[in-house]
Tab-separated table of N, CA and C in Angstrom:
chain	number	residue	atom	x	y	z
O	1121	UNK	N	-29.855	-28.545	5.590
O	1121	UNK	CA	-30.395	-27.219	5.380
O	1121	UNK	C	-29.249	-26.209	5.347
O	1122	UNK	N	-29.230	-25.265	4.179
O	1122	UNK	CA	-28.211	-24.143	4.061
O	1122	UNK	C	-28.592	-23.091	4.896
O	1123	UNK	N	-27.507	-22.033	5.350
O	1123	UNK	CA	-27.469	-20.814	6.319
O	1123	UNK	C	-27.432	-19.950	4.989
O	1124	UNK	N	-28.892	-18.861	4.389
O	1124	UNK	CA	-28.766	-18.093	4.232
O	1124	UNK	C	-27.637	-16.677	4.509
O	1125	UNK	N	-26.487	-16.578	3.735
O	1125	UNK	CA	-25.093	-15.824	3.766
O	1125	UNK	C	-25.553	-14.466	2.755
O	1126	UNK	N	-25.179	-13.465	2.924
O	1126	UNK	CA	-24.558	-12.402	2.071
O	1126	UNK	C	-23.314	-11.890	2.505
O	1127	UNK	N	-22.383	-11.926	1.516
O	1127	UNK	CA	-21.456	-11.373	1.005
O	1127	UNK	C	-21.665	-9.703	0.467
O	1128	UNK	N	-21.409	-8.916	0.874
O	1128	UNK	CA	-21.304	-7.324	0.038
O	1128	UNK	C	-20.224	-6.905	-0.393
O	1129	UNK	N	-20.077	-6.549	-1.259
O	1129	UNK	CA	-18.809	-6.076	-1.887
O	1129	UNK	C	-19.072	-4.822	-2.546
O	1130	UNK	N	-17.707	-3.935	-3.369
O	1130	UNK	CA	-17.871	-2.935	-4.165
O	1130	UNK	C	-17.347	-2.622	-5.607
O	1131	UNK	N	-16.682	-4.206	-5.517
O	1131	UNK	CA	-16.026	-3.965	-6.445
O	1131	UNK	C	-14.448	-3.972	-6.850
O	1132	UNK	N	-14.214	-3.304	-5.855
O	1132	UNK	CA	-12.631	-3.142	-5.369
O	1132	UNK	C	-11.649	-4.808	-5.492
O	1133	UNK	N	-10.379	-4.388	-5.575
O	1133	UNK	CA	-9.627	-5.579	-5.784
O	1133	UNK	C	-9.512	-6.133	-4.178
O	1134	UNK	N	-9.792	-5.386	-3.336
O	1134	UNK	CA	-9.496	-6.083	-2.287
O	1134	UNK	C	-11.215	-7.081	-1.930
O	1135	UNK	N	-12.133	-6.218	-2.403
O	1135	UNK	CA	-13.646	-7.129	-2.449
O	1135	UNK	C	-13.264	-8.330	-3.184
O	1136	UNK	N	-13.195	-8.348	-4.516
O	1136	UNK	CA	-13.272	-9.424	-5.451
O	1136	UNK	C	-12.176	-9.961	-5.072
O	1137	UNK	N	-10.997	-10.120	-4.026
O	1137	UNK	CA	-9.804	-10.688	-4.023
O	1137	UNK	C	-11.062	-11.793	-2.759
O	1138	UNK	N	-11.640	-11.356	-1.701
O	1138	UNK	CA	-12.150	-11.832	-0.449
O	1138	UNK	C	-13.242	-12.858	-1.201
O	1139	UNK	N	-14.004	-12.016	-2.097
O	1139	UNK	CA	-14.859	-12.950	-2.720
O	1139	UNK	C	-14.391	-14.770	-2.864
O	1140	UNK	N	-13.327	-14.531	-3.871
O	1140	UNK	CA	-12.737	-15.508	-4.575
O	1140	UNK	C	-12.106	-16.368	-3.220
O	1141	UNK	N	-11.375	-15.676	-2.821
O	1141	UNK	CA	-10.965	-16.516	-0.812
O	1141	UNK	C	-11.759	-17.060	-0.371
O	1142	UNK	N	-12.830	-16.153	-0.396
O	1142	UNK	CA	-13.617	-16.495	1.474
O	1142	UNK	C	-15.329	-17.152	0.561
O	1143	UNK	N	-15.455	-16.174	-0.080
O	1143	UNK	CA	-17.150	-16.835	-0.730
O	1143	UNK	C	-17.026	-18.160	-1.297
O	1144	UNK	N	-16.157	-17.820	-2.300
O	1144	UNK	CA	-16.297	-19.456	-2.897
O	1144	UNK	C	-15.897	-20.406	-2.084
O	1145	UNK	N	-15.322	-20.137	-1.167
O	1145	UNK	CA	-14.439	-21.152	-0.199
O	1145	UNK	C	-15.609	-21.962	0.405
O	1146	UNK	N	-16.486	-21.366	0.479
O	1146	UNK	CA	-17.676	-21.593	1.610
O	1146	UNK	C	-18.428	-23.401	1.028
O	1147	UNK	N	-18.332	-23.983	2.448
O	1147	UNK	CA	-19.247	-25.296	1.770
O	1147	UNK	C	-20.621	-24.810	1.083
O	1148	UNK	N	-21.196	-25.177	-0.007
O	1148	UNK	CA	-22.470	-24.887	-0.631
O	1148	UNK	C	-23.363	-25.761	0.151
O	1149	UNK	N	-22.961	-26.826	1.050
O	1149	UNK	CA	-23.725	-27.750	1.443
O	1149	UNK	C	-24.588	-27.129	2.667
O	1150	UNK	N	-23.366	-26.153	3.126
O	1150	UNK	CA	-23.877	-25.548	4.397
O	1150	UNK	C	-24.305	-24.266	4.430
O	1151	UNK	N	-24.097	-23.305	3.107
O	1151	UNK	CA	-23.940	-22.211	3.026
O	1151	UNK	C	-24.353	-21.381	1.891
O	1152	UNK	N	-25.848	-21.307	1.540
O	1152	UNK	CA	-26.342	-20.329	0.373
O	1152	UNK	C	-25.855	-19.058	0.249
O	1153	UNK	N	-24.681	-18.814	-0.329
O	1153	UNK	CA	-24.162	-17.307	-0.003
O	1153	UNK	C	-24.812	-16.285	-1.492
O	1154	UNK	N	-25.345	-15.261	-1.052
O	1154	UNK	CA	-25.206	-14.483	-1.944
O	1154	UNK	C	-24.619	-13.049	-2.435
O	1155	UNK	N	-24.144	-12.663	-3.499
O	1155	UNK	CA	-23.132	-11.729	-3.703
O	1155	UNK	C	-24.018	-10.765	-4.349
O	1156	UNK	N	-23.459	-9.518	-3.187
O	1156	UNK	CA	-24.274	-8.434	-3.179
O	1156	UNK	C	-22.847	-7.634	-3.650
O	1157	UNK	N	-23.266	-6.934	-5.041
O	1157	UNK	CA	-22.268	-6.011	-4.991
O	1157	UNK	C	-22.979	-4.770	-5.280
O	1158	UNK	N	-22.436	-3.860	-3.967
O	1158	UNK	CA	-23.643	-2.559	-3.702
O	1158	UNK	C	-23.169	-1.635	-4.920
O	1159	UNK	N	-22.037	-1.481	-5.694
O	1159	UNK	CA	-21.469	-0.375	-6.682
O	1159	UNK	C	-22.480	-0.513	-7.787
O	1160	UNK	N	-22.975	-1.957	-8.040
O	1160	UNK	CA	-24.104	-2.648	-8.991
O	1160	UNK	C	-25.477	-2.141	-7.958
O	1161	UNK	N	-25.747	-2.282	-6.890
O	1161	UNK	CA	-26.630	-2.560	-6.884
O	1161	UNK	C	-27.251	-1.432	-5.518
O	1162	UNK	N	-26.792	-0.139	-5.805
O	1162	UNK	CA	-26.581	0.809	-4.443
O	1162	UNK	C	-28.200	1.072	-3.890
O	1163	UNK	N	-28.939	0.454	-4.365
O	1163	UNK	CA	-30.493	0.225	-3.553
O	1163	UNK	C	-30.009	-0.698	-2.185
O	1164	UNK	N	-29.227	-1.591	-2.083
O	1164	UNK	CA	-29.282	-2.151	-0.899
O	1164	UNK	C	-28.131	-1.783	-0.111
O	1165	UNK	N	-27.497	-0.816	-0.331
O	1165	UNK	CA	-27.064	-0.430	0.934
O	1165	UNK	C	-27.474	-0.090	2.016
O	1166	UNK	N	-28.708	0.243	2.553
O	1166	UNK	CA	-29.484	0.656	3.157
O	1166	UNK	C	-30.015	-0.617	4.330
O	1167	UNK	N	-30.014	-1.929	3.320
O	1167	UNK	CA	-29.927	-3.189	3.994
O	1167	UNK	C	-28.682	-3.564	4.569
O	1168	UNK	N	-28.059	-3.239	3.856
O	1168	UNK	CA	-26.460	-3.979	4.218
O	1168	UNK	C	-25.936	-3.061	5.615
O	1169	UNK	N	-26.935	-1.826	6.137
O	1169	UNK	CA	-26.352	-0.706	7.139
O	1169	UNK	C	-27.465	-1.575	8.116
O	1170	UNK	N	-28.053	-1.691	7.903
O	1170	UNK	CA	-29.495	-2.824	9.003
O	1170	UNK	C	-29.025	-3.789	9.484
O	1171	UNK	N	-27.745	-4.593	8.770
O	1171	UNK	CA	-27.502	-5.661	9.432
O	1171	UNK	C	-26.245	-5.221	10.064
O	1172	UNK	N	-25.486	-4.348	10.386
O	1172	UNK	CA	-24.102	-3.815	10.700
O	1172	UNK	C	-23.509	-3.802	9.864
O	1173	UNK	N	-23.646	-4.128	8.841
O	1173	UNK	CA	-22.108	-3.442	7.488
O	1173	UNK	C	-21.546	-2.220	7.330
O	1174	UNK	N	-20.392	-2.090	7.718
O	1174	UNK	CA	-20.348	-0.286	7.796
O	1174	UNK	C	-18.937	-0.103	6.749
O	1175	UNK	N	-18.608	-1.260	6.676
O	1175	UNK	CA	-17.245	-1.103	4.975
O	1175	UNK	C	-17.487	-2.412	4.590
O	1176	UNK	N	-16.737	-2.723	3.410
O	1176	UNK	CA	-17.000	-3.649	2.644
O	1176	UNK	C	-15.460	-3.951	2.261
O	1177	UNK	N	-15.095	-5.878	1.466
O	1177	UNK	CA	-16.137	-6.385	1.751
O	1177	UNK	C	-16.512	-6.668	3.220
O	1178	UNK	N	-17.536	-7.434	3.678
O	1178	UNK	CA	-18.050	-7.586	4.171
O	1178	UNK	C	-19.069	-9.047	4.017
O	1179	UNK	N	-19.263	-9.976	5.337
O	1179	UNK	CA	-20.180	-11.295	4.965
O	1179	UNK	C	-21.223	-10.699	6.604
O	1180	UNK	N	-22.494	-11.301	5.934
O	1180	UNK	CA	-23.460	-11.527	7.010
O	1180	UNK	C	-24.053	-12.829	7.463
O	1181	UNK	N	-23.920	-13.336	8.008
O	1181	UNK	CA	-24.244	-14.548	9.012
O	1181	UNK	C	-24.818	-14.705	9.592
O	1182	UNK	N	-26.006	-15.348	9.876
O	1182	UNK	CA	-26.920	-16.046	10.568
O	1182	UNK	C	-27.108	-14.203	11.560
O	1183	UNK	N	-27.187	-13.115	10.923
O	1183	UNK	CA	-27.737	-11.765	11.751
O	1183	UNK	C	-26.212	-11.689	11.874
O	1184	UNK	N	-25.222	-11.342	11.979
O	1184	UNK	CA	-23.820	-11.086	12.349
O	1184	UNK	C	-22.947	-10.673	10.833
O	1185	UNK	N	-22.850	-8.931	11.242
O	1185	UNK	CA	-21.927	-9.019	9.921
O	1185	UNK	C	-20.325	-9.205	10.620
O	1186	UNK	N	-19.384	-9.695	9.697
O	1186	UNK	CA	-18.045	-9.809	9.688
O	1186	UNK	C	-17.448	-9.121	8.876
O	1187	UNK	N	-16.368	-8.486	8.702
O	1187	UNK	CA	-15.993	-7.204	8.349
O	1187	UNK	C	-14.593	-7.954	7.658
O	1188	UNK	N	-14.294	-7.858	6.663
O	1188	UNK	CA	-12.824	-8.289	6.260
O	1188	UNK	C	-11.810	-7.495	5.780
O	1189	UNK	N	-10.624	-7.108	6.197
O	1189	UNK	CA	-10.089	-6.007	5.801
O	1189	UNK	C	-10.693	-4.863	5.717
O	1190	UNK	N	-10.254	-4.055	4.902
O	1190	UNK	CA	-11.294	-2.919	4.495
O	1190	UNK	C	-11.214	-2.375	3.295
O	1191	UNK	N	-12.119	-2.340	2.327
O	1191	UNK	CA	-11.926	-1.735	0.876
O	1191	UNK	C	-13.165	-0.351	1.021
O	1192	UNK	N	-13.895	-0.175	1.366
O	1192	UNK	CA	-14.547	0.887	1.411
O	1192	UNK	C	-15.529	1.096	2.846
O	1193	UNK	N	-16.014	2.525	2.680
O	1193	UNK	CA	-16.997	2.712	4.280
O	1193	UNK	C	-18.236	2.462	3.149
O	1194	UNK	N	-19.424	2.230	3.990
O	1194	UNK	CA	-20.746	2.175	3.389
O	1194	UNK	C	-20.799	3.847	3.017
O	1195	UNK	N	-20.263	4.652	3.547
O	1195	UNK	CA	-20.433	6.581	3.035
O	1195	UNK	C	-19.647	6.873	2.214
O	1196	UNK	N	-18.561	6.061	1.712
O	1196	UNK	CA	-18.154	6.858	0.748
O	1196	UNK	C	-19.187	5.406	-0.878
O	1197	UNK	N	-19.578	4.731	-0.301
O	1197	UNK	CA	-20.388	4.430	-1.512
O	1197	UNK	C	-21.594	5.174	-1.752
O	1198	UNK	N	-22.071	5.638	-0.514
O	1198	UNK	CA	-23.122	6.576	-0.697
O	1198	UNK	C	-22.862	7.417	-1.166
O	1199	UNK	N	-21.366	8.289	-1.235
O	1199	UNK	CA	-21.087	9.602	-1.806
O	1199	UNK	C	-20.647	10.481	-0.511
O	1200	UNK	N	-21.055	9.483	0.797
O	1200	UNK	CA	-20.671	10.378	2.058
O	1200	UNK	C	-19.478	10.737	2.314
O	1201	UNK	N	-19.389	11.472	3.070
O	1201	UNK	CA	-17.604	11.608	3.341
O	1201	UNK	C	-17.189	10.863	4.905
């Protein structure tokens, strides 16, 4: 059985650099990951702030987000400051 994963990203070279590292890296055997990129898809940011995502990218885990480097805050994708 796979662990439902999201990945969030924005886009950024440092997102799509983590993607390519860390997402694909992931066993598929163990690990349904899916790639949320909020710049595409800024309806779920709102989810991605529910589970602790507060910059991106960012992976969520079994309820646990993990934070990688930092390419953006969830407010300045909102437009926040």
């Amino acid at each position: 059985m796979t662990q439902s994963t999201k990945f969030y990203h924005a886009g950024c070279a440092v997102c799509v650099d983590a993607e390519r590292r860390f997402a694909d890296a992931l066993d598929p055997d163990r690990y349904d990951v899916e790639v949320v990129h909020l710049g595409e898809a800024p309806d779920r940011i709102a989810e991605a702030e529910a589970a602790g995502v507060t910059s991106v990218p960012a992976f969520v885990m079994d309820g646990h987000p993990y934070h990688i480097n930092f390419g953006a805050s969830l407010d300045d994708l909102k437009g926040g400051a």
